[in-house]
Amino acid sequence: MQKQAIGIFDSGYGGLTVLKEIVKELPENDFLYLGDNARSPYGPRSFETIYDYTLQAVKYLFAQGCHLVVLACNTASAKALRNIQQLDLPKLAPHKRVLGIIRPTTEIIGNFTQSKHVGILGTKGTVKSKSYLTEIERLWPQVKAFQQACPMWVPLVENGELDNLGASYFIEKDLKALLAQSAKIDTILLACTHYPLLLPLIKWNVPKRVKVVSQGGIVAKSLKAYLLRHPEIAGHCSRSGKLKFQTTGDAADFDEKGTFFFGKEVRSQKVQLSGGM
Ligand code: DGL
């Protein structure tokens, strides 16, 4: 089997904040990023739709030769990963792997909190799935997790509204709603790919004693460790430091916004997913 890039999938631009950190940890690896911009955001969509779209993306990345695919999207990880790993992968490609970003994040979140009260911010889909609550309860039984959906934050970031009165209003409102659930919350996890771009406003709206944790760096370190533990998978991943970007949406739009999310110039190519638009 030929060596290929690691596939990184997100509903749109957000996964680029994760890829940015992954590239710092694994600069020699090749990555193929796929954003399903034609159908994003996934946050408000149903379980069935997100599963269907994510499976199409995984099949597409496998067809490109990727041996390992990372769902760099919390909503897709929350609503599609388990089914794909347990039901589809054994039939589709038993030797290939699909990883998500909830597990690596929940594995270490307990290390950040002293009070053992953690707040989770995510899309409606992520919050509704209760994936973070379930994983944290399983891995850190002594930690209590509280969550809050922030449905306006993704559109704010996508529209470049990062530091104005409108953004302040929604950020303050949702953070108040989270912190009202427990006065002991000392750690807030940004469980959505877009939220790190709102970090200055988020920090401004929480007490100084509260740590705000972004997951990109955590996921990147965990992926590096995974490749070291799994040479049989790492051996199928090509290493010439190349990045390729693909979108189901408009390539020019992707390049403009993607550059902002990735922090470096992005040049994409438009592709179609089967069953997609
Ligand atoms: N990438 C998604 C996430 O991390 C946010 C954008 C969307 O709703 O599609 O949950």
PDB file of C-alpha atoms and ligand atoms in Angstrom:
ATOM      1  CA  MET A   1       0.000   0.000   0.000  1.00  0.00           C
ATOM      2  CA  GLN A   2       1.251   3.481  -0.941  1.00  0.00           C
ATOM      3  CA  LYS A   3       1.963   5.962   1.820  1.00  0.00           C
ATOM      4  CA  GLN A   4      -0.491   8.845   1.970  1.00  0.00           C
ATOM      5  CA  ALA A   5      -1.271  12.040   3.842  1.00  0.00           C
ATOM      6  CA  ILE A   6      -3.213  11.980   7.091  1.00  0.00           C
ATOM      7  CA  GLY A   7      -6.775  13.112   6.377  1.00  0.00           C
ATOM      8  CA  ILE A   8      -8.105  15.930   8.550  1.00  0.00           C
ATOM      9  CA  PHE A   9     -11.846  16.503   8.307  1.00  0.00           C
ATOM     10  CA  ASP A  10     -14.018  19.339   9.535  1.00  0.00           C
ATOM     11  CA  SER A  11     -17.442  20.707   8.674  1.00  0.00           C
ATOM     12  CA  GLY A  12     -15.707  23.813   7.308  1.00  0.00           C
ATOM     13  CA  TYR A  13     -12.899  26.124   8.357  1.00  0.00           C
ATOM     14  CA  GLY A  14     -12.778  25.340  12.067  1.00  0.00           C
ATOM     15  CA  GLY A  15     -10.568  22.263  11.834  1.00  0.00           C
ATOM     16  CA  LEU A  16      -7.836  24.538  10.529  1.00  0.00           C
ATOM     17  CA  THR A  17      -7.321  25.798  14.106  1.00  0.00           C
ATOM     18  CA  VAL A  18      -6.596  22.170  15.024  1.00  0.00           C
ATOM     19  CA  LEU A  19      -4.471  21.439  11.940  1.00  0.00           C
ATOM     20  CA  LYS A  20      -2.398  24.551  12.725  1.00  0.00           C
ATOM     21  CA  GLU A  21      -1.359  22.959  16.042  1.00  0.00           C
ATOM     22  CA  ILE A  22      -0.943  19.468  14.526  1.00  0.00           C
ATOM     23  CA  VAL A  23       1.497  20.807  11.940  1.00  0.00           C
ATOM     24  CA  LYS A  24       3.605  22.311  14.760  1.00  0.00           C
ATOM     25  CA  GLU A  25       3.867  18.887  16.419  1.00  0.00           C
ATOM     26  CA  LEU A  26       4.230  16.839  13.225  1.00  0.00           C
ATOM     27  CA  PRO A  27       5.921  19.166  10.697  1.00  0.00           C
ATOM     28  CA  GLU A  28       7.246  16.308   8.595  1.00  0.00           C
ATOM     29  CA  ASN A  29       3.931  14.601   7.992  1.00  0.00           C
ATOM     30  CA  ASP A  30       1.679  15.286   4.983  1.00  0.00           C
ATOM     31  CA  PHE A  31      -1.916  16.336   5.603  1.00  0.00           C
ATOM     32  CA  LEU A  32      -4.982  16.461   3.383  1.00  0.00           C
ATOM     33  CA  TYR A  33      -7.552  18.828   4.894  1.00  0.00           C
ATOM     34  CA  LEU A  34     -11.170  18.514   3.814  1.00  0.00           C
ATOM     35  CA  GLY A  35     -13.769  21.110   4.810  1.00  0.00           C
ATOM     36  CA  ASP A  36     -17.421  20.402   4.032  1.00  0.00           C
ATOM     37  CA  ASN A  37     -18.132  24.121   3.650  1.00  0.00           C
ATOM     38  CA  ALA A  38     -21.036  23.575   1.261  1.00  0.00           C
ATOM     39  CA  ARG A  39     -22.985  22.029   4.134  1.00  0.00           C
ATOM     40  CA  SER A  40     -21.541  23.722   7.214  1.00  0.00           C
ATOM     41  CA  PRO A  41     -22.301  24.494   9.957  1.00  0.00           C
ATOM     42  CA  TYR A  42     -22.954  21.014  11.318  1.00  0.00           C
ATOM     43  CA  GLY A  43     -23.733  22.306  14.836  1.00  0.00           C
ATOM     44  CA  PRO A  44     -27.502  22.710  14.423  1.00  0.00           C
ATOM     45  CA  ARG A  45     -27.990  19.568  12.275  1.00  0.00           C
ATOM     46  CA  SER A  46     -29.526  16.246  13.336  1.00  0.00           C
ATOM     47  CA  PHE A  47     -27.588  13.180  14.425  1.00  0.00           C
ATOM     48  CA  GLU A  48     -28.551  11.296  11.215  1.00  0.00           C
ATOM     49  CA  THR A  49     -27.444  14.123   8.912  1.00  0.00           C
ATOM     50  CA  ILE A  50     -24.102  14.647  10.649  1.00  0.00           C
ATOM     51  CA  TYR A  51     -23.409  10.912  10.603  1.00  0.00           C
ATOM     52  CA  ASP A  52     -24.320  10.710   6.924  1.00  0.00           C
ATOM     53  CA  TYR A  53     -22.174  13.725   5.909  1.00  0.00           C
ATOM     54  CA  THR A  54     -19.206  12.653   8.035  1.00  0.00           C
ATOM     55  CA  LEU A  55     -19.285   9.117   6.673  1.00  0.00           C
ATOM     56  CA  GLN A  56     -19.266  10.514   3.124  1.00  0.00           C
ATOM     57  CA  ALA A  57     -16.194  12.568   4.018  1.00  0.00           C
ATOM     58  CA  VAL A  58     -14.385   9.606   5.579  1.00  0.00           C
ATOM     59  CA  LYS A  59     -15.115   7.451   2.500  1.00  0.00           C
ATOM     60  CA  TYR A  60     -13.814  10.253   0.289  1.00  0.00           C
ATOM     61  CA  LEU A  61     -10.574  10.596   2.270  1.00  0.00           C
ATOM     62  CA  PHE A  62     -10.085   6.816   2.238  1.00  0.00           C
ATOM     63  CA  ALA A  63     -10.593   6.899  -1.551  1.00  0.00           C
ATOM     64  CA  GLN A  64      -7.786   9.511  -1.716  1.00  0.00           C
ATOM     65  CA  GLY A  65      -5.565   6.907  -0.065  1.00  0.00           C
ATOM     66  CA  CYS A  66      -5.553   8.260   3.507  1.00  0.00           C
ATOM     67  CA  HIS A  67      -4.899   5.514   6.000  1.00  0.00           C
ATOM     68  CA  LEU A  68      -5.667   7.632   9.028  1.00  0.00           C
ATOM     69  CA  VAL A  69      -8.432  10.246   9.268  1.00  0.00           C
ATOM     70  CA  VAL A  70      -8.875  12.690  12.140  1.00  0.00           C
ATOM     71  CA  LEU A  71     -12.314  14.233  12.635  1.00  0.00           C
ATOM     72  CA  ALA A  72     -11.071  17.675  13.701  1.00  0.00           C
ATOM     73  CA  CYS A  73     -14.635  18.752  14.416  1.00  0.00           C
ATOM     74  CA  ASN A  74     -16.307  18.366  17.790  1.00  0.00           C
ATOM     75  CA  THR A  75     -19.794  18.063  16.344  1.00  0.00           C
ATOM     76  CA  ALA A  76     -18.756  15.287  13.928  1.00  0.00           C
ATOM     77  CA  SER A  77     -16.715  13.566  16.651  1.00  0.00           C
ATOM     78  CA  ALA A  78     -19.707  13.742  19.009  1.00  0.00           C
ATOM     79  CA  LYS A  79     -22.331  12.530  16.595  1.00  0.00           C
ATOM     80  CA  ALA A  80     -20.626  10.304  14.034  1.00  0.00           C
ATOM     81  CA  LEU A  81     -17.318   8.918  15.298  1.00  0.00           C
ATOM     82  CA  ARG A  82     -18.597   6.027  17.386  1.00  0.00           C
ATOM     83  CA  ASN A  83     -20.880   4.709  14.618  1.00  0.00           C
ATOM     84  CA  ILE A  84     -18.137   5.046  12.026  1.00  0.00           C
ATOM     85  CA  GLN A  85     -15.593   3.251  14.220  1.00  0.00           C
ATOM     86  CA  GLN A  86     -17.928   0.481  15.324  1.00  0.00           C
ATOM     87  CA  LEU A  87     -20.296  -0.065  12.381  1.00  0.00           C
ATOM     88  CA  ASP A  88     -18.640   1.228   9.214  1.00  0.00           C
ATOM     89  CA  LEU A  89     -14.901   0.812   9.589  1.00  0.00           C
ATOM     90  CA  PRO A  90     -14.941  -2.988  10.017  1.00  0.00           C
ATOM     91  CA  LYS A  91     -16.784  -3.279   6.668  1.00  0.00           C
ATOM     92  CA  LEU A  92     -15.170  -0.369   4.824  1.00  0.00           C
ATOM     93  CA  ALA A  93     -11.485  -0.610   5.690  1.00  0.00           C
ATOM     94  CA  PRO A  94     -10.645  -2.646   8.802  1.00  0.00           C
ATOM     95  CA  HIS A  95      -6.962  -1.663   8.652  1.00  0.00           C
ATOM     96  CA  LYS A  96      -7.597   2.070   8.443  1.00  0.00           C
ATOM     97  CA  ARG A  97      -8.299   4.317  11.413  1.00  0.00           C
ATOM     98  CA  VAL A  98     -10.610   7.228  12.194  1.00  0.00           C
ATOM     99  CA  LEU A  99      -9.921   9.294  15.316  1.00  0.00           C
ATOM    100  CA  GLY A 100     -11.871  12.123  16.914  1.00  0.00           C
ATOM    101  CA  ILE A 101     -10.992  15.070  19.125  1.00  0.00           C
ATOM    102  CA  ILE A 102     -13.222  14.525  22.158  1.00  0.00           C
ATOM    103  CA  ARG A 103     -11.334  11.571  23.606  1.00  0.00           C
ATOM    104  CA  PRO A 104      -7.848  13.173  23.623  1.00  0.00           C
ATOM    105  CA  THR A 105      -9.295  16.304  25.177  1.00  0.00           C
ATOM    106  CA  THR A 106     -11.272  14.550  27.918  1.00  0.00           C
ATOM    107  CA  GLU A 107      -8.289  12.320  28.682  1.00  0.00           C
ATOM    108  CA  ILE A 108      -6.366  15.261  30.107  1.00  0.00           C
ATOM    109  CA  ILE A 109      -8.990  17.847  31.087  1.00  0.00           C
ATOM    110  CA  GLY A 110      -9.054  16.582  34.682  1.00  0.00           C
ATOM    111  CA  ASN A 111      -5.429  17.707  35.076  1.00  0.00           C
ATOM    112  CA  PHE A 112      -6.386  21.361  34.651  1.00  0.00           C
ATOM    113  CA  THR A 113      -8.947  21.630  37.452  1.00  0.00           C
ATOM    114  CA  GLN A 114      -8.341  22.044  41.192  1.00  0.00           C
ATOM    115  CA  SER A 115     -12.004  22.467  42.155  1.00  0.00           C
ATOM    116  CA  LYS A 116     -13.051  19.442  40.040  1.00  0.00           C
ATOM    117  CA  HIS A 117     -15.761  21.550  38.392  1.00  0.00           C
ATOM    118  CA  VAL A 118     -15.256  21.979  34.647  1.00  0.00           C
ATOM    119  CA  GLY A 119     -17.301  23.948  32.113  1.00  0.00           C
ATOM    120  CA  ILE A 120     -17.705  22.839  28.493  1.00  0.00           C
ATOM    121  CA  LEU A 121     -18.675  25.226  25.689  1.00  0.00           C
ATOM    122  CA  GLY A 122     -19.759  23.795  22.331  1.00  0.00           C
ATOM    123  CA  THR A 123     -22.275  23.827  19.510  1.00  0.00           C
ATOM    124  CA  LYS A 124     -25.870  22.737  20.072  1.00  0.00           C
ATOM    125  CA  GLY A 125     -25.040  19.372  18.489  1.00  0.00           C
ATOM    126  CA  THR A 126     -22.042  18.713  20.731  1.00  0.00           C
ATOM    127  CA  VAL A 127     -23.922  19.751  23.874  1.00  0.00           C
ATOM    128  CA  LYS A 128     -27.023  17.723  22.968  1.00  0.00           C
ATOM    129  CA  SER A 129     -24.930  14.598  22.363  1.00  0.00           C
ATOM    130  CA  LYS A 130     -23.638  14.799  25.988  1.00  0.00           C
ATOM    131  CA  SER A 131     -20.431  13.194  24.663  1.00  0.00           C
ATOM    132  CA  TYR A 132     -18.166  15.363  26.827  1.00  0.00           C
ATOM    133  CA  LEU A 133     -20.230  14.700  29.954  1.00  0.00           C
ATOM    134  CA  THR A 134     -20.202  10.956  29.360  1.00  0.00           C
ATOM    135  CA  GLU A 135     -16.465  10.756  28.622  1.00  0.00           C
ATOM    136  CA  ILE A 136     -15.480  12.985  31.558  1.00  0.00           C
ATOM    137  CA  GLU A 137     -17.682  10.976  33.931  1.00  0.00           C
ATOM    138  CA  ARG A 138     -16.017   7.780  32.719  1.00  0.00           C
ATOM    139  CA  LEU A 139     -12.406   9.015  32.754  1.00  0.00           C
ATOM    140  CA  TRP A 140     -12.580  11.433  35.715  1.00  0.00           C
ATOM    141  CA  PRO A 141     -15.339  10.186  38.053  1.00  0.00           C
ATOM    142  CA  GLN A 142     -14.410  12.820  40.645  1.00  0.00           C
ATOM    143  CA  VAL A 143     -14.864  15.711  38.153  1.00  0.00           C
ATOM    144  CA  LYS A 144     -18.247  17.371  37.599  1.00  0.00           C
ATOM    145  CA  ALA A 145     -18.792  18.780  34.105  1.00  0.00           C
ATOM    146  CA  PHE A 146     -21.297  21.478  33.146  1.00  0.00           C
ATOM    147  CA  GLN A 147     -22.048  22.484  29.585  1.00  0.00           C
ATOM    148  CA  GLN A 148     -23.460  25.383  27.626  1.00  0.00           C
ATOM    149  CA  ALA A 149     -24.335  25.624  23.931  1.00  0.00           C
ATOM    150  CA  CYS A 150     -23.200  28.826  22.215  1.00  0.00           C
ATOM    151  CA  PRO A 151     -25.099  28.786  18.905  1.00  0.00           C
ATOM    152  CA  MET A 152     -24.136  32.341  17.927  1.00  0.00           C
ATOM    153  CA  TRP A 153     -20.385  31.965  18.327  1.00  0.00           C
ATOM    154  CA  VAL A 154     -19.674  30.030  15.095  1.00  0.00           C
ATOM    155  CA  PRO A 155     -21.556  32.584  12.913  1.00  0.00           C
ATOM    156  CA  LEU A 156     -19.776  35.425  14.738  1.00  0.00           C
ATOM    157  CA  VAL A 157     -16.349  33.950  13.957  1.00  0.00           C
ATOM    158  CA  GLU A 158     -17.276  33.043  10.373  1.00  0.00           C
ATOM    159  CA  ASN A 159     -18.367  36.627   9.786  1.00  0.00           C
ATOM    160  CA  GLY A 160     -15.225  38.089  11.313  1.00  0.00           C
ATOM    161  CA  GLU A 161     -17.227  39.670  14.183  1.00  0.00           C
ATOM    162  CA  LEU A 162     -14.618  38.941  16.820  1.00  0.00           C
ATOM    163  CA  ASP A 163     -14.352  41.980  19.020  1.00  0.00           C
ATOM    164  CA  ASN A 164     -17.391  44.203  18.742  1.00  0.00           C
ATOM    165  CA  LEU A 165     -20.486  44.863  20.849  1.00  0.00           C
ATOM    166  CA  GLY A 166     -22.507  42.097  19.175  1.00  0.00           C
ATOM    167  CA  ALA A 167     -19.843  39.486  19.903  1.00  0.00           C
ATOM    168  CA  SER A 168     -19.427  40.781  23.482  1.00  0.00           C
ATOM    169  CA  TYR A 169     -23.161  40.460  24.104  1.00  0.00           C
ATOM    170  CA  PHE A 170     -23.388  36.782  23.134  1.00  0.00           C
ATOM    171  CA  ILE A 171     -20.109  35.785  24.738  1.00  0.00           C
ATOM    172  CA  GLU A 172     -21.011  37.415  28.042  1.00  0.00           C
ATOM    173  CA  LYS A 173     -24.517  35.914  27.962  1.00  0.00           C
ATOM    174  CA  ASP A 174     -23.370  32.324  27.320  1.00  0.00           C
ATOM    175  CA  LEU A 175     -20.467  32.479  29.763  1.00  0.00           C
ATOM    176  CA  LYS A 176     -22.792  33.809  32.474  1.00  0.00           C
ATOM    177  CA  ALA A 177     -25.171  30.910  31.781  1.00  0.00           C
ATOM    178  CA  LEU A 178     -22.299  28.414  32.110  1.00  0.00           C
ATOM    179  CA  LEU A 179     -20.799  29.924  35.252  1.00  0.00           C
ATOM    180  CA  ALA A 180     -24.259  30.173  36.855  1.00  0.00           C
ATOM    181  CA  GLN A 181     -24.399  26.368  36.852  1.00  0.00           C
ATOM    182  CA  SER A 182     -21.599  26.156  39.424  1.00  0.00           C
ATOM    183  CA  ALA A 183     -19.642  28.822  41.266  1.00  0.00           C
ATOM    184  CA  LYS A 184     -16.798  26.301  41.566  1.00  0.00           C
ATOM    185  CA  ILE A 185     -16.001  26.055  37.836  1.00  0.00           C
ATOM    186  CA  ASP A 186     -12.260  26.820  37.547  1.00  0.00           C
ATOM    187  CA  THR A 187     -11.634  25.433  34.039  1.00  0.00           C
ATOM    188  CA  ILE A 188     -13.517  26.113  30.811  1.00  0.00           C
ATOM    189  CA  LEU A 189     -12.908  23.927  27.785  1.00  0.00           C
ATOM    190  CA  LEU A 190     -13.480  25.436  24.343  1.00  0.00           C
ATOM    191  CA  ALA A 191     -15.029  22.342  22.770  1.00  0.00           C
ATOM    192  CA  CYS A 192     -15.565  23.873  19.359  1.00  0.00           C
ATOM    193  CA  THR A 193     -12.960  24.506  16.693  1.00  0.00           C
ATOM    194  CA  HIS A 194     -13.996  28.150  16.234  1.00  0.00           C
ATOM    195  CA  TYR A 195     -13.891  29.331  19.824  1.00  0.00           C
ATOM    196  CA  PRO A 196     -10.091  29.780  20.168  1.00  0.00           C
ATOM    197  CA  LEU A 197     -10.476  32.707  17.755  1.00  0.00           C
ATOM    198  CA  LEU A 198     -12.687  34.407  20.379  1.00  0.00           C
ATOM    199  CA  LEU A 199     -10.163  33.816  23.178  1.00  0.00           C
ATOM    200  CA  PRO A 200      -9.444  37.483  24.062  1.00  0.00           C
ATOM    201  CA  LEU A 201     -13.171  38.235  24.543  1.00  0.00           C
ATOM    202  CA  ILE A 202     -13.768  34.968  26.385  1.00  0.00           C
ATOM    203  CA  LYS A 203     -10.904  35.649  28.813  1.00  0.00           C
ATOM    204  CA  TRP A 204     -12.181  39.184  29.341  1.00  0.00           C
ATOM    205  CA  ASN A 205     -15.558  37.774  30.426  1.00  0.00           C
ATOM    206  CA  VAL A 206     -14.436  35.165  32.958  1.00  0.00           C
ATOM    207  CA  PRO A 207     -12.888  35.673  36.400  1.00  0.00           C
ATOM    208  CA  LYS A 208      -9.063  35.569  36.414  1.00  0.00           C
ATOM    209  CA  ARG A 209      -9.025  32.344  38.478  1.00  0.00           C
ATOM    210  CA  VAL A 210     -10.759  30.442  35.614  1.00  0.00           C
ATOM    211  CA  LYS A 211      -8.475  28.697  33.109  1.00  0.00           C
ATOM    212  CA  VAL A 212      -9.650  28.716  29.511  1.00  0.00           C
ATOM    213  CA  VAL A 213      -8.426  25.654  27.620  1.00  0.00           C
ATOM    214  CA  SER A 214      -8.230  25.358  23.801  1.00  0.00           C
ATOM    215  CA  GLN A 215      -7.994  21.857  22.412  1.00  0.00           C
ATOM    216  CA  GLY A 216      -5.802  22.231  19.285  1.00  0.00           C
ATOM    217  CA  GLY A 217      -2.504  21.707  21.125  1.00  0.00           C
ATOM    218  CA  ILE A 218      -3.947  18.830  23.154  1.00  0.00           C
ATOM    219  CA  VAL A 219      -5.174  17.033  20.030  1.00  0.00           C
ATOM    220  CA  ALA A 220      -1.845  17.612  18.277  1.00  0.00           C
ATOM    221  CA  LYS A 221       0.206  16.107  21.116  1.00  0.00           C
ATOM    222  CA  SER A 222      -2.183  13.189  21.382  1.00  0.00           C
ATOM    223  CA  LEU A 223      -1.925  12.482  17.622  1.00  0.00           C
ATOM    224  CA  LYS A 224       1.864  12.525  17.835  1.00  0.00           C
ATOM    225  CA  ALA A 225       1.756  10.058  20.736  1.00  0.00           C
ATOM    226  CA  TYR A 226      -0.745   7.881  18.829  1.00  0.00           C
ATOM    227  CA  LEU A 227       1.598   7.632  15.828  1.00  0.00           C
ATOM    228  CA  LEU A 228       4.475   6.654  18.112  1.00  0.00           C
ATOM    229  CA  ARG A 229       2.328   3.952  19.741  1.00  0.00           C
ATOM    230  CA  HIS A 230       1.048   2.688  16.372  1.00  0.00           C
ATOM    231  CA  PRO A 231       3.941   2.243  13.950  1.00  0.00           C
ATOM    232  CA  GLU A 232       1.679   0.033  11.793  1.00  0.00           C
ATOM    233  CA  ILE A 233      -0.464   3.135  11.094  1.00  0.00           C
ATOM    234  CA  ALA A 234       2.374   5.685  11.124  1.00  0.00           C
ATOM    235  CA  GLY A 235       4.177   3.576   8.513  1.00  0.00           C
ATOM    236  CA  HIS A 236       1.341   4.272   6.049  1.00  0.00           C
ATOM    237  CA  CYS A 237       1.536   8.059   6.528  1.00  0.00           C
ATOM    238  CA  SER A 238       3.713   9.946   4.063  1.00  0.00           C
ATOM    239  CA  ARG A 239       6.245  12.444   5.386  1.00  0.00           C
ATOM    240  CA  SER A 240       7.307  15.214   3.064  1.00  0.00           C
ATOM    241  CA  GLY A 241       5.837  18.156   4.989  1.00  0.00           C
ATOM    242  CA  LYS A 242       3.103  18.828   2.382  1.00  0.00           C
ATOM    243  CA  LEU A 243      -0.307  20.340   3.099  1.00  0.00           C
ATOM    244  CA  LYS A 244      -3.259  20.060   0.732  1.00  0.00           C
ATOM    245  CA  PHE A 245      -6.584  21.798   1.282  1.00  0.00           C
ATOM    246  CA  GLN A 246      -9.893  20.772  -0.239  1.00  0.00           C
ATOM    247  CA  THR A 247     -13.389  22.168   0.244  1.00  0.00           C
ATOM    248  CA  THR A 248     -16.875  21.234  -0.923  1.00  0.00           C
ATOM    249  CA  GLY A 249     -17.620  24.974  -1.023  1.00  0.00           C
ATOM    250  CA  ASP A 250     -16.182  27.831  -3.011  1.00  0.00           C
ATOM    251  CA  ALA A 251     -12.378  27.627  -3.200  1.00  0.00           C
ATOM    252  CA  ALA A 252     -11.818  31.411  -3.245  1.00  0.00           C
ATOM    253  CA  ASP A 253     -13.969  31.846  -0.110  1.00  0.00           C
ATOM    254  CA  PHE A 254     -12.122  28.984   1.557  1.00  0.00           C
ATOM    255  CA  ASP A 255      -8.755  30.526   0.749  1.00  0.00           C
ATOM    256  CA  GLU A 256      -9.755  33.885   2.193  1.00  0.00           C
ATOM    257  CA  LYS A 257     -11.350  32.677   5.435  1.00  0.00           C
ATOM    258  CA  GLY A 258      -9.129  29.616   5.715  1.00  0.00           C
ATOM    259  CA  THR A 259      -6.046  31.821   5.781  1.00  0.00           C
ATOM    260  CA  PHE A 260      -7.524  33.626   8.783  1.00  0.00           C
ATOM    261  CA  PHE A 261      -8.316  30.363  10.645  1.00  0.00           C
ATOM    262  CA  PHE A 262      -4.993  28.721   9.771  1.00  0.00           C
ATOM    263  CA  GLY A 263      -2.888  31.832  10.289  1.00  0.00           C
ATOM    264  CA  LYS A 264      -0.977  31.168   7.059  1.00  0.00           C
ATOM    265  CA  GLU A 265      -1.836  31.284   3.387  1.00  0.00           C
ATOM    266  CA  VAL A 266      -4.207  28.535   2.302  1.00  0.00           C
ATOM    267  CA  ARG A 267      -4.790  27.503  -1.341  1.00  0.00           C
ATOM    268  CA  SER A 268      -7.655  25.076  -1.794  1.00  0.00           C
ATOM    269  CA  GLN A 269      -9.318  23.043  -4.453  1.00  0.00           C
ATOM    270  CA  LYS A 270     -13.071  22.441  -4.735  1.00  0.00           C
ATOM    271  CA  VAL A 271     -14.145  18.799  -4.577  1.00  0.00           C
ATOM    272  CA  GLN A 272     -17.406  16.914  -4.484  1.00  0.00           C
ATOM    273  CA  LEU A 273     -18.397  14.221  -2.022  1.00  0.00           C
ATOM    274  CA  SER A 274     -20.564  11.440  -3.323  1.00  0.00           C
ATOM    275  CA  GLY A 275     -24.064  12.098  -2.059  1.00  0.00           C
ATOM    276  CA  GLY A 276     -22.818  15.633  -1.460  1.00  0.00           C
ATOM    277  CA  MET A 277     -23.398  18.948  -3.192  1.00  0.00           C
TER     278      MET A 277
HETATM  279  N1  DGL B   1     -16.335  22.468  13.645  1.00  0.00           N
HETATM  280  C1  DGL B   1     -17.517  22.555  14.477  1.00  0.00           C
HETATM  281  C2  DGL B   1     -17.195  22.033  15.895  1.00  0.00           C
HETATM  282  O1  DGL B   1     -16.055  21.948  16.323  1.00  0.00           O
HETATM  283  C3  DGL B   1     -18.074  23.960  14.532  1.00  0.00           C
HETATM  284  C4  DGL B   1     -18.696  24.415  13.245  1.00  0.00           C
HETATM  285  C5  DGL B   1     -19.972  23.709  12.878  1.00  0.00           C
HETATM  286  O2  DGL B   1     -20.973  23.793  13.626  1.00  0.00           O
HETATM  287  O3  DGL B   1     -19.976  23.090  11.819  1.00  0.00           O
HETATM  288  O4  DGL B   1     -18.110  21.677  16.600  1.00  0.00           O
END
